[in-house]
Short mmCIF file of C-alpha atoms in Angstrom, two decimals:
data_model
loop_
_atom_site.label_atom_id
_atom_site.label_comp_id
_atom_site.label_asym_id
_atom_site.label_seq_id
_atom_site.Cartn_x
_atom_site.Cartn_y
_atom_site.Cartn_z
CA UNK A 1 179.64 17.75 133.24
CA UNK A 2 182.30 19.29 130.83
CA UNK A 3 183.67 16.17 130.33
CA UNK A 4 180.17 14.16 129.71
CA UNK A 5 179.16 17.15 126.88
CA UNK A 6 182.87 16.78 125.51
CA UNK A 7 182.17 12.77 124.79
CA UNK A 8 178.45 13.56 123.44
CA UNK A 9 180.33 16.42 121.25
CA UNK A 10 183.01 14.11 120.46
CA UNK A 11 179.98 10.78 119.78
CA UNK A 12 178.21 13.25 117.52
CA UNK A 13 180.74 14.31 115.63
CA UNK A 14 181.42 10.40 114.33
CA UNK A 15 177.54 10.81 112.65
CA UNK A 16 178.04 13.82 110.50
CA UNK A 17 180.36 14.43 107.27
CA UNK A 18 182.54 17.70 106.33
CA UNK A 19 183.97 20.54 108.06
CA UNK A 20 180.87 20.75 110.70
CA UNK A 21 182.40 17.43 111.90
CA UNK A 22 185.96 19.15 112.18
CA UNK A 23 184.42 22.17 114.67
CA UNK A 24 182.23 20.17 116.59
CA UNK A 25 185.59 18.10 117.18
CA UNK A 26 187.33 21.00 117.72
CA UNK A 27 184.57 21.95 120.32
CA UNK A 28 184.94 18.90 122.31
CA UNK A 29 188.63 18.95 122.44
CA UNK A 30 188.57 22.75 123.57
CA UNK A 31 185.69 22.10 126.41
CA UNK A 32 188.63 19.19 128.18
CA UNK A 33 190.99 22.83 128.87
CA UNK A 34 189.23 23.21 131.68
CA UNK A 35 189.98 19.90 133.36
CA UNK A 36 193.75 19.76 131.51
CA UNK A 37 194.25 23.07 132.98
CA UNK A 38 192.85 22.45 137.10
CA UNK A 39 195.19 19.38 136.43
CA UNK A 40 198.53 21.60 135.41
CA UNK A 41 197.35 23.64 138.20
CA UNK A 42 197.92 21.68 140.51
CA UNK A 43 200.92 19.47 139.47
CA UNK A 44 199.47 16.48 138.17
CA UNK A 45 200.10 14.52 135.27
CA UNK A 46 197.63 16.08 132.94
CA UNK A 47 197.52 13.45 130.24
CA UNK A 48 196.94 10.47 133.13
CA UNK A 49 194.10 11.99 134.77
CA UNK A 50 192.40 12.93 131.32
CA UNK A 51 192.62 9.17 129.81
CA UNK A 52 191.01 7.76 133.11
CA UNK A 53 188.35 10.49 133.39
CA UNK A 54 187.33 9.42 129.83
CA UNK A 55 187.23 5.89 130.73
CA UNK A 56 185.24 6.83 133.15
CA UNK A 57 182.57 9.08 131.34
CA UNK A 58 182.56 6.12 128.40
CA UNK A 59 181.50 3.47 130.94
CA UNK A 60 178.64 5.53 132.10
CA UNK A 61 180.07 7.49 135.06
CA UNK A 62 178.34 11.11 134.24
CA UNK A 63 179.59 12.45 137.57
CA UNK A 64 183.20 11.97 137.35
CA UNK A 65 185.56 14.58 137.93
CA UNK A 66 189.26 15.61 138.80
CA UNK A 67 189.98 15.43 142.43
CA UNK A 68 193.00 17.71 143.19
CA UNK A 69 193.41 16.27 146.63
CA UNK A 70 193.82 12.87 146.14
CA UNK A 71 195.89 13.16 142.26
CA UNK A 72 193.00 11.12 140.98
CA UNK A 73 189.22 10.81 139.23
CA UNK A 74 186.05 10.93 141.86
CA UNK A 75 181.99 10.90 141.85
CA UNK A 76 181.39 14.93 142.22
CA UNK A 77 178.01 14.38 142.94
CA UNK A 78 178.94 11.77 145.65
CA UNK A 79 181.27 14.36 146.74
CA UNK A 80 179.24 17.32 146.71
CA UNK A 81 181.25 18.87 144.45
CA UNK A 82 179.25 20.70 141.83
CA UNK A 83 180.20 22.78 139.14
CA UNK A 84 179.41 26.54 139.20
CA UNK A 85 177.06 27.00 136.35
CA UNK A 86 177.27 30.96 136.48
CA UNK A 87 180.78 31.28 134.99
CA UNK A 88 179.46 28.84 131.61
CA UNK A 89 175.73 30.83 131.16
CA UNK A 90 177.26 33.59 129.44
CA UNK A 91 179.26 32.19 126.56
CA UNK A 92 175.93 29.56 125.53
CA UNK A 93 174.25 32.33 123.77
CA UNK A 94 176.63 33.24 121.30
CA UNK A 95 177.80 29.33 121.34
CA UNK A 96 173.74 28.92 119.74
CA UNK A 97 173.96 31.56 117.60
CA UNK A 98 177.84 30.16 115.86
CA UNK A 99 175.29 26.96 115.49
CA UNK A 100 172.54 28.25 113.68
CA UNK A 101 175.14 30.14 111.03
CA UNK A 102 177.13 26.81 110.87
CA UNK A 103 173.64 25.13 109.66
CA UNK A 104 172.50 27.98 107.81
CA UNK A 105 169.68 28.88 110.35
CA UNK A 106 170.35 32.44 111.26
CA UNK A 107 173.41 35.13 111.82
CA UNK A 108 175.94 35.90 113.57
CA UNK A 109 175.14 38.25 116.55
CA UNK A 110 176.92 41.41 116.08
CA UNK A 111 178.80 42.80 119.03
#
């Protein structure tokens, strides 16, 4: 799923003009870590796995995933192997909030 938001990110950042186009770039490009890094994890050829897992999510595939045991791209959902939505709840709200002072909606949360 980090991968499908990346290319919708990455799609919607081709419609808009100006710096907001540069951070929601930036965005997409910082949300593929997470694949770049189980892929460095675990010895594989980082660059390789990310080009085919885009392929993948540009012809439709909204599933597909790293699979560590095989050095290759598979179907998580055919695999049963879902993402943990817990560890990615907290950082949404303050993710909103950066969006709404980017478009001039609202502030900044203070911490």
């Amino acid at each position: 799923m980090i991968m499908e938001l990346s290319k919708y990110l990455r799609e919607y950042s081709r419609t808009i003009a100006g710096k907001q186009q540069l951070i929601i770039a930036a965005f997409a490009r910082a949300l593929e870590i997470i694949p770049r890094q189980l892929c460095d994890n675990a010895g594989f050829d980082a660059t390789e796995i990310l080009n085919k897992l885009r392929m993948r999510h540009a012809k439709g595939d909204t599933w597909a995933g790293v699979d560590i045991i095989n050095e290759g791209i598979q179907d998580n959902l055919k695999e049963f192997n879902q993402e943990s939505a817990a560890p990615q709840a907290g950082p949404r709200l303050p993710a909103g909030a950066a969006q709404r002072a980017i478009r001039g909606r609202g502030r900044m949360p203070r911490r």
